[in-house]
Short mmCIF file of C-alpha atoms in Angstrom, two decimals:
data_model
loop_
_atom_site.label_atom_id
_atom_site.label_comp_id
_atom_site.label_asym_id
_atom_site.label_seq_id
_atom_site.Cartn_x
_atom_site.Cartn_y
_atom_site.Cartn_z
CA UNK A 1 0.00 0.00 0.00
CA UNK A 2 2.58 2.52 1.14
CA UNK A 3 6.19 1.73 0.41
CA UNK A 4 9.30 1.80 2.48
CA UNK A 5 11.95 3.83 0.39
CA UNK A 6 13.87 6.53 2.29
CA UNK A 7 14.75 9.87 -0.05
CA UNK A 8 13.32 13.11 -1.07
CA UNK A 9 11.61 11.53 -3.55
CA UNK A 10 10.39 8.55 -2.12
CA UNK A 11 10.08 9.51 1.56
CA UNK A 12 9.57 6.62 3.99
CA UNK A 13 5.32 6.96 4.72
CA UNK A 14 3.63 3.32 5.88
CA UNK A 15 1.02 2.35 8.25
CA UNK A 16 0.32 -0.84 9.98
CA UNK A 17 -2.19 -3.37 9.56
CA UNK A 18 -5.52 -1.90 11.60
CA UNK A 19 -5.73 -5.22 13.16
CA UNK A 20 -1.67 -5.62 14.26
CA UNK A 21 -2.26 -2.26 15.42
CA UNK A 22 -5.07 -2.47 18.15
CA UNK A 23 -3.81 -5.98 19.06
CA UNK A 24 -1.51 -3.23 21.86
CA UNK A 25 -2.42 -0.29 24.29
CA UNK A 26 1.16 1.35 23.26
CA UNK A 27 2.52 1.19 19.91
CA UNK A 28 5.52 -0.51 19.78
CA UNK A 29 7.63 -1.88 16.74
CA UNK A 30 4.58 -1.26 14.04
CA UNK A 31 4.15 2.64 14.83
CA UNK A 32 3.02 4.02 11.40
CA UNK A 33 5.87 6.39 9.54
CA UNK A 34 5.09 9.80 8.30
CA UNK A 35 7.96 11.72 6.11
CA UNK A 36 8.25 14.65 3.24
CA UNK A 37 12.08 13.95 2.96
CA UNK A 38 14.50 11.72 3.92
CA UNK A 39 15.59 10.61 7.38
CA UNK A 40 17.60 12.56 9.03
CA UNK A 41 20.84 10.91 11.13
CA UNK A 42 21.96 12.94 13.65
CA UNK A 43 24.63 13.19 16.03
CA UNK A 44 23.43 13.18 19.83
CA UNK A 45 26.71 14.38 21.30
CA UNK A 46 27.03 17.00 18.62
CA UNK A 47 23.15 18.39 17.78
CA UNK A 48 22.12 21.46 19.47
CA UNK A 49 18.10 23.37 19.93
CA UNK A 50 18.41 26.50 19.42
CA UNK A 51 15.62 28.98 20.91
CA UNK A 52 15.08 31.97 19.78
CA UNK A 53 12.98 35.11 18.38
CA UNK A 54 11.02 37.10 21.27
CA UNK A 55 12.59 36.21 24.12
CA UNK A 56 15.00 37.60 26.74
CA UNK A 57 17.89 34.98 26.43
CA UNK A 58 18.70 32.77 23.42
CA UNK A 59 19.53 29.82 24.52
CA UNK A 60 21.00 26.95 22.71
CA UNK A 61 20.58 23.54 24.15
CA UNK A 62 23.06 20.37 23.97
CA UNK A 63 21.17 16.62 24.13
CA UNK A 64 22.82 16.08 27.15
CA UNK A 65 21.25 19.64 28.71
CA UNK A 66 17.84 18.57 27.59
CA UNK A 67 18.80 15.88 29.95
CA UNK A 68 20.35 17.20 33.31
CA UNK A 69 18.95 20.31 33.28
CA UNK A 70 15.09 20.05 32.75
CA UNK A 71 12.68 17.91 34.75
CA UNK A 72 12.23 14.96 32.56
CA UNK A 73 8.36 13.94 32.25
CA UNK A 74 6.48 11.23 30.47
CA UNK A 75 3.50 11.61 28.71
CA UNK A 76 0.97 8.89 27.11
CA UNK A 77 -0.80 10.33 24.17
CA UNK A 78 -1.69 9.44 20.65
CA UNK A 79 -0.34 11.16 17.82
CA UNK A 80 -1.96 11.23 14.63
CA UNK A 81 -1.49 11.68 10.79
CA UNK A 82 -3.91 14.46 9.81
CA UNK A 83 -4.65 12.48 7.04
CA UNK A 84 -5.64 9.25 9.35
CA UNK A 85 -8.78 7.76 6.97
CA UNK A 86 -8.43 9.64 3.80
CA UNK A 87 -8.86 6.47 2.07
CA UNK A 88 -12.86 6.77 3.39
CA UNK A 89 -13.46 9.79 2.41
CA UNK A 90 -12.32 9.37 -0.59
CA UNK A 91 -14.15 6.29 -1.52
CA UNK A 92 -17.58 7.63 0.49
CA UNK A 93 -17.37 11.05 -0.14
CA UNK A 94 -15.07 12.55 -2.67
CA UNK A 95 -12.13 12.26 -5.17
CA UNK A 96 -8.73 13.85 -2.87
CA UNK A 97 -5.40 14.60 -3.02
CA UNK A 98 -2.87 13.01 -1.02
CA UNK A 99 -1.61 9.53 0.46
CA UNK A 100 -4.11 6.95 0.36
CA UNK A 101 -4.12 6.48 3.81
CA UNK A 102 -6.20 3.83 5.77
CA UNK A 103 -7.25 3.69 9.25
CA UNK A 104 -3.77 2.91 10.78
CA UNK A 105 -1.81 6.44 10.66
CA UNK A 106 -1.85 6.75 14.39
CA UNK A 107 0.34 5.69 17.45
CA UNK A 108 -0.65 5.75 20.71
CA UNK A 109 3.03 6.07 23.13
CA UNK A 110 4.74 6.61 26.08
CA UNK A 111 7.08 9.77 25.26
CA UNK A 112 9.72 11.25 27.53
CA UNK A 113 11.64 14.55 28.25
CA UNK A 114 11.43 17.99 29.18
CA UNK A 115 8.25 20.43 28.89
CA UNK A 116 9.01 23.13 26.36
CA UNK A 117 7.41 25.32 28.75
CA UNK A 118 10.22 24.46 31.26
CA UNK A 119 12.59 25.49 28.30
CA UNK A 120 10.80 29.17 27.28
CA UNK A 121 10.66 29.93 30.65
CA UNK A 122 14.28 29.64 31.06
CA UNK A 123 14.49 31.72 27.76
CA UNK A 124 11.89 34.34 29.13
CA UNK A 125 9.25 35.21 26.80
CA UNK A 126 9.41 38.89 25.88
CA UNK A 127 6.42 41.05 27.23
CA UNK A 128 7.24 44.66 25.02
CA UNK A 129 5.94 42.89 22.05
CA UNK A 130 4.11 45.23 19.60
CA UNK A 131 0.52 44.46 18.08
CA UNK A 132 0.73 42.68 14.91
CA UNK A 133 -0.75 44.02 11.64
CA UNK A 134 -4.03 42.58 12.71
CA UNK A 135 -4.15 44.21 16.04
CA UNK A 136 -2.75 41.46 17.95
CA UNK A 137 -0.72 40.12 20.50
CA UNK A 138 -1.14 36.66 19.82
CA UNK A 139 1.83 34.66 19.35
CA UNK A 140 3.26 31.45 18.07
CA UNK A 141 6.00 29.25 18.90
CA UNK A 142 7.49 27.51 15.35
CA UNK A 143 9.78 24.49 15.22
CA UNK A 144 12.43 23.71 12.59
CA UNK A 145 14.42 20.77 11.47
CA UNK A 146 16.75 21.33 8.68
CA UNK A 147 15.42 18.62 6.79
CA UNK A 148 14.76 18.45 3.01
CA UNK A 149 12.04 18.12 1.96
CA UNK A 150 9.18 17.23 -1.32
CA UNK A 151 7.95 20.56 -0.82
CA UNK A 152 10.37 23.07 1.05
CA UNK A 153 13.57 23.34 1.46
CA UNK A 154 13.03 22.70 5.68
CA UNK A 155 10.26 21.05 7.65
CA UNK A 156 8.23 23.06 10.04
CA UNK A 157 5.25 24.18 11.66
CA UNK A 158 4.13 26.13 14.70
CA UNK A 159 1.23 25.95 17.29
CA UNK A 160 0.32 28.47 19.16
CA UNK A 161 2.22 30.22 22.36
CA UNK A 162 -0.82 29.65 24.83
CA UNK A 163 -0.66 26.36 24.12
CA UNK A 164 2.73 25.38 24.31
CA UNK A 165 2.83 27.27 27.86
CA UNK A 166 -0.15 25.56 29.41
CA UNK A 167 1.54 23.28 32.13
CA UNK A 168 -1.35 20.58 31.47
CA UNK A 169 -0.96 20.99 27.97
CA UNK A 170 1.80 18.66 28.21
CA UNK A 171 4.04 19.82 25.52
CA UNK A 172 7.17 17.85 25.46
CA UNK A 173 11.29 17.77 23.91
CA UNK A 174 11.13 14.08 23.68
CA UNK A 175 14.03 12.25 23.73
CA UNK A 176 12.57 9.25 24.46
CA UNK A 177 9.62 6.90 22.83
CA UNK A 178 8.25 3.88 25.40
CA UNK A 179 11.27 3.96 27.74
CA UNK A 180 13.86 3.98 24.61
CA UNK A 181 16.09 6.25 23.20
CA UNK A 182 14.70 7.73 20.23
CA UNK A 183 14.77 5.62 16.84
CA UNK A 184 16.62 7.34 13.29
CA UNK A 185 12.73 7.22 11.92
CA UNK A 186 11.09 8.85 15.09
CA UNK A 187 12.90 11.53 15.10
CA UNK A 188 16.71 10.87 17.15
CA UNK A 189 17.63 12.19 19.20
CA UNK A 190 15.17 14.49 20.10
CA UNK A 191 11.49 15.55 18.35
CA UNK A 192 8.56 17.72 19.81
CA UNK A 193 5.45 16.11 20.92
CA UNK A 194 2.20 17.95 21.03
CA UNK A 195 -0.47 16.06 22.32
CA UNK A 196 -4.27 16.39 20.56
CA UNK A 197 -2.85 18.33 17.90
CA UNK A 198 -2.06 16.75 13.99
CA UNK A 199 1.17 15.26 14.04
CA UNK A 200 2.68 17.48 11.56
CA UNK A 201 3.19 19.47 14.27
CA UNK A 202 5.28 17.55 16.60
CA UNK A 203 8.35 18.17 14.45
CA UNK A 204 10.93 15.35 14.21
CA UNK A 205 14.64 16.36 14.44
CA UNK A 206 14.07 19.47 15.61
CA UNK A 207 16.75 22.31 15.35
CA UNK A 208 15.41 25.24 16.40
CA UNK A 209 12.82 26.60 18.86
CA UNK A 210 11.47 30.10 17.62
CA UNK A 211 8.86 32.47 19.42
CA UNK A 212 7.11 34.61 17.07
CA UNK A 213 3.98 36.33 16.52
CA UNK A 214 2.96 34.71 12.95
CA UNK A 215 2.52 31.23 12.03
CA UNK A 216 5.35 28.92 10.83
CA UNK A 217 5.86 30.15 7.32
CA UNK A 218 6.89 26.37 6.09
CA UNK A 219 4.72 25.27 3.12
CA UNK A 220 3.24 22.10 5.55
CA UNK A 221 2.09 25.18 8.12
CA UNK A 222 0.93 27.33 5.23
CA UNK A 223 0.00 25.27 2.00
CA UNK A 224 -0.66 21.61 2.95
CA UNK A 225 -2.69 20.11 6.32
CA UNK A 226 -5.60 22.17 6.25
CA UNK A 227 -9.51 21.74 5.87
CA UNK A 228 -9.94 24.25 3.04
CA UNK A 229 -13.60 24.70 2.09
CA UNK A 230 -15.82 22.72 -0.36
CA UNK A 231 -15.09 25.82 -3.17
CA UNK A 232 -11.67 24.42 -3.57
CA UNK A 233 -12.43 21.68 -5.92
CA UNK A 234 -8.94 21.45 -7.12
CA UNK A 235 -5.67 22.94 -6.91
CA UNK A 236 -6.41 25.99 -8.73
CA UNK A 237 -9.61 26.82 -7.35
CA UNK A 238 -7.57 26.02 -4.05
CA UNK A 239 -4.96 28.87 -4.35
CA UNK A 240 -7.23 32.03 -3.02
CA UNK A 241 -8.28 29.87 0.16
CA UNK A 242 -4.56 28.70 1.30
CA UNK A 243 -4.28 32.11 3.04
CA UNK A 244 -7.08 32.56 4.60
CA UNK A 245 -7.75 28.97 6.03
CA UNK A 246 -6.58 28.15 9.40
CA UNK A 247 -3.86 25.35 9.46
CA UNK A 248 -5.33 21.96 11.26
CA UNK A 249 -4.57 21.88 15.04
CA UNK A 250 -6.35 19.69 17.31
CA UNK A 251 -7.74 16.35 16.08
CA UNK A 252 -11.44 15.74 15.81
CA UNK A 253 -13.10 13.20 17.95
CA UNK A 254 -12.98 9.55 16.19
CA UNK A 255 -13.30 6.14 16.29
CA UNK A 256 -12.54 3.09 13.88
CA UNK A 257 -13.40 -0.36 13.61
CA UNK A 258 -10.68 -2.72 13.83
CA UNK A 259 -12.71 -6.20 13.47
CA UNK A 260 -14.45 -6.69 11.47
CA UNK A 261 -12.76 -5.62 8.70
CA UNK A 262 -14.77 -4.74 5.32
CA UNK A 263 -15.69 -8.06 3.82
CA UNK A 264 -15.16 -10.08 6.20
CA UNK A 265 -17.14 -13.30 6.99
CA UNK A 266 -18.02 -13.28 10.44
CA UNK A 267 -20.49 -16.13 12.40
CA UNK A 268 -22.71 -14.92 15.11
CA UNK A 269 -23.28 -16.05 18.69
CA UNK A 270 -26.24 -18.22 19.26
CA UNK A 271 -27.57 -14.96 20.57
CA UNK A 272 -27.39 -13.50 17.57
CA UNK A 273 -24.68 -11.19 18.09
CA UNK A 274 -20.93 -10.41 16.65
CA UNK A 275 -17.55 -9.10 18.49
CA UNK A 276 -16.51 -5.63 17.09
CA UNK A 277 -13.87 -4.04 18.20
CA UNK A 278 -11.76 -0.93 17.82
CA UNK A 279 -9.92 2.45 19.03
CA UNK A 280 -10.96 5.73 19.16
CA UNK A 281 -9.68 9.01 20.29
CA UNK A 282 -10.76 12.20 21.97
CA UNK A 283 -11.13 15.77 20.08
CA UNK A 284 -7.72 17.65 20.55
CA UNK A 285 -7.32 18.58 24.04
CA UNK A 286 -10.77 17.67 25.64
CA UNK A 287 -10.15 13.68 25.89
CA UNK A 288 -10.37 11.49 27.85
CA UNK A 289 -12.91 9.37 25.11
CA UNK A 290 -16.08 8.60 27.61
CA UNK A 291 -18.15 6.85 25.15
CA UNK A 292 -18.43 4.53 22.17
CA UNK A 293 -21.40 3.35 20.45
CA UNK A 294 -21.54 0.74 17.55
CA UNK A 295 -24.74 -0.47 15.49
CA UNK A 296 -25.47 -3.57 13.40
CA UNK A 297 -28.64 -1.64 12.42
CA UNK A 298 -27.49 1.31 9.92
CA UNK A 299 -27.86 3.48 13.00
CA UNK A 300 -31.33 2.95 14.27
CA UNK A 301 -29.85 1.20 17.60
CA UNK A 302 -26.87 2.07 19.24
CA UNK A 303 -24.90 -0.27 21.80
CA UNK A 304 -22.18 1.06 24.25
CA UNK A 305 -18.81 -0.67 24.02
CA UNK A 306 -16.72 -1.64 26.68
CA UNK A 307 -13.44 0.77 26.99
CA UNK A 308 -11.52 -2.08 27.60
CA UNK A 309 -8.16 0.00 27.96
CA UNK A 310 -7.57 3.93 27.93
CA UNK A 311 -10.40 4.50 30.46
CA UNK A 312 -9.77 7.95 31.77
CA UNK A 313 -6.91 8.98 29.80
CA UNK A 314 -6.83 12.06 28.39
CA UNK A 315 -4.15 12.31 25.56
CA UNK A 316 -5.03 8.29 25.12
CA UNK A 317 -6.89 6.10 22.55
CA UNK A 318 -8.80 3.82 23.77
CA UNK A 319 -9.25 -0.16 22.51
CA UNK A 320 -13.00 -1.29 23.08
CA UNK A 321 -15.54 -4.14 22.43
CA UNK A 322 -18.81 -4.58 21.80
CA UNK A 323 -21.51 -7.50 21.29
CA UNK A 324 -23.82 -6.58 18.68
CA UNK A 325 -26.96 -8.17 17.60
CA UNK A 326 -26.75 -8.08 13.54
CA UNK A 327 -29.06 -9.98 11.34
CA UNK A 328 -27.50 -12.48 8.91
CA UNK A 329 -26.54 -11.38 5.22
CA UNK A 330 -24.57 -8.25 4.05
CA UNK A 331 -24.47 -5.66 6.44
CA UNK A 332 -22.67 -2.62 7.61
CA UNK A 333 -21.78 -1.92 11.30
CA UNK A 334 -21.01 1.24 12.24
CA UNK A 335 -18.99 3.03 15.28
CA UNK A 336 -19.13 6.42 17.36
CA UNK A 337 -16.75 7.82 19.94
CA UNK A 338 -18.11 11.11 22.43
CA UNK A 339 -15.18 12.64 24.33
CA UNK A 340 -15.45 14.33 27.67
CA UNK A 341 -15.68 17.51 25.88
CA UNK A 342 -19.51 16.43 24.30
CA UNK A 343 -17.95 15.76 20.97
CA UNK A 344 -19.49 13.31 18.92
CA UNK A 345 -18.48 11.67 15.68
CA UNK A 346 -21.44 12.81 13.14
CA UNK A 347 -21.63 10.45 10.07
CA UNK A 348 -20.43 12.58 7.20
CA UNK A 349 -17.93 15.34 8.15
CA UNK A 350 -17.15 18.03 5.40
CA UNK A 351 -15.50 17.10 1.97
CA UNK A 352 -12.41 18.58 1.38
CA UNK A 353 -9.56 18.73 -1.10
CA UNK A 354 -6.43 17.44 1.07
CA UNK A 355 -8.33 14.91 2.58
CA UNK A 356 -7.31 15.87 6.28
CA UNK A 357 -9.15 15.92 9.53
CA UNK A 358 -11.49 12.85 8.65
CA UNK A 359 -14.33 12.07 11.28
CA UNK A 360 -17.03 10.06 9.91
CA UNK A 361 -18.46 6.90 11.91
CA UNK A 362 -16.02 4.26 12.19
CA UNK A 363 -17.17 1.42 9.73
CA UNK A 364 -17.08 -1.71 7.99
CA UNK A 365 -19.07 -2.56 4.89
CA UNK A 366 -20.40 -5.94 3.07
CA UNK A 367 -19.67 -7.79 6.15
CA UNK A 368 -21.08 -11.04 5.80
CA UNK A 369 -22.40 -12.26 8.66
CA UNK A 370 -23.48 -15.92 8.80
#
């Protein structure tokens, strides 16, 4: 589906099978890969983070100060592809651009290392900042990794300041992935983690830190990951809405079925009822998921599913079951996730050219149940 070659050309993008990849709670050695340019491989003892742009003190930071000098903290959260199920909505909904991706562009994993608040507070974030063109204070905070790439020259992207100094936003410098040093492929030796929000964010190989009061200028912050509006039917109609569209941040509430698959032949209980089973995931930063539903009926009767792990946890997935009652034949069984927020996955979300941000029901079609 989604090869394994390593270059500018043929960056290194795969996902696991959906089943492999619910059969664990954390992600381990089948983590899905998401590139626009080669790997990078980096020298720990030699690579430095720079921080910069409106703050008091520059600071540039050594692996081994990222270290001993920060509180190291570890983190559980799922990060996501913004792409995740672009495959369905291009086979329900509409024709789109980009990687054909299934259900299985998301990891859920224990990550490790200092908060980047910790870090811009040691830098001091300057307070004599002037009001931007648009009247505003607001600010961003843009990471950078020297990386070459399809589309730019660099990789980046930026979320905003507020969120990266929120102590229970839980922004990390990771420098470790479940209790490891950082793979080549992961980002080595050390990556930014941004819970809830689209991976492309959470910038592998990052090089430098900057403050700023305007989004990342990259082309991936700028001209790619975002939900531009059903007018842009294609890329030229798409070039008056790049500016004006807000890049995708946090991730929508969602939920997929992992068994059984489209197709599938699948024998009931004597009581009439089939195992499904699944993960879903909270809307950005208003997890934990408190609720998943799944019909055998096209959606006149719901069942709850047991959370069977994830209960509680905010940044989490969670793996569930259910035991539905579906009549024999052809059928379609369908899935629903609500997040302690009150967000809840509606059918059909809105179309849109890049494919990003998909939130449909969870489904499987033509499964034959017998």
């Amino acid at each position: 589906m989604v090869g394994r070659e390593d270059s500018v050309e043929e960056p290194l993008n795969r996902e696991p099978p959906i089943k492999a990849l619910v059969s664990s709670f954390i992600t381990k050695d089948d983590a899905y890969d998401r590139n626009h340019g080669a790997i990078r491989h980096l020298s720990a003892s030699t690579h430095t983070v720079r921080v910069d742009g409106l703050v008091n003190t520059p600071l540039s930071l050594s692996i081994a100060q990222l270290h001993s000098d920060y509180k190291q903290y570890e983190v559980t959260c799922a990060l996501q592809c913004a792409g995740n199920r672009r495959h369905t909505m291009r086979t329900l909904l509409k024709e789109v651009e980009g990687i054909d991706w299934g259900d299985g562009a998301v990891m859920n994993c224990k990550w490790k290392g200092p908060k980047l608040r910790d870090v811009l507070l040691q830098a001091g974030i300057r307070t004599d900042v002037k009001q931007n063109a648009g009247g505003q204070r607001k600010m961003h905070v843009a990471f950078a990794s020297q990386q070459e790439c399809q589309d730019d020259d660099w990789y980046g992207g930026s979320i905003e300041l507020d969120r990266a100094m929120r102590e229970d936003a839980d922004v990390l410098l990771a420098l470790e992935m479940n209790g490891q040093t950082l793979s080549d492929k992961h980002g080595y030796p050390v990556r930014i983690i941004v819970p809830g929000i689209a991976g492309a964010r959470s910038v592998k190989w990052v090089d430098c830190i900057t403050v700023q009061q305007e989004e990342s200028r990259n082309h991936y912050q700028q001209r790619d990951y975002k939900i531009l509006p059903p007018e842009a039917v294609d890329k030229k109609a798409a070039e008056k809405f790049w500016g004006s569209s807000p890049p995708i941040q946090d991730m929508p509430v969602n939920s997929v079925i992992a068994r059984p698959l489209s197709g599938e032949k699948v024998e009931r209980s004597p009581q009439g009822a089939v195992i499904v089973e699944g993960y879903a995931l909270p809307k950005g930063d208003q997890g934990p998921v408190t609720r998943v539903e799944v019909s055998g009926n096209e959606g006149k009767s719901w069942v709850d599913a047991e959370i069977m792990q994830g209960k509680g946890e905010r940044w989490c997935w969670v793996l569930w079951r259910a035991h539905v009652k579906v009549e024999k034949g052809k059928r379609r069984v369908l899935s629903r996730a609500t997040d302690q927020g009150g967000n809840t996955q509606e059918e059909h979300p809105q179309w849109n050219l890049r494919g990003v941000g998909y939130n449909g029901y969870g489904e499987s079609r033509d499964v034959e149940i017998v």
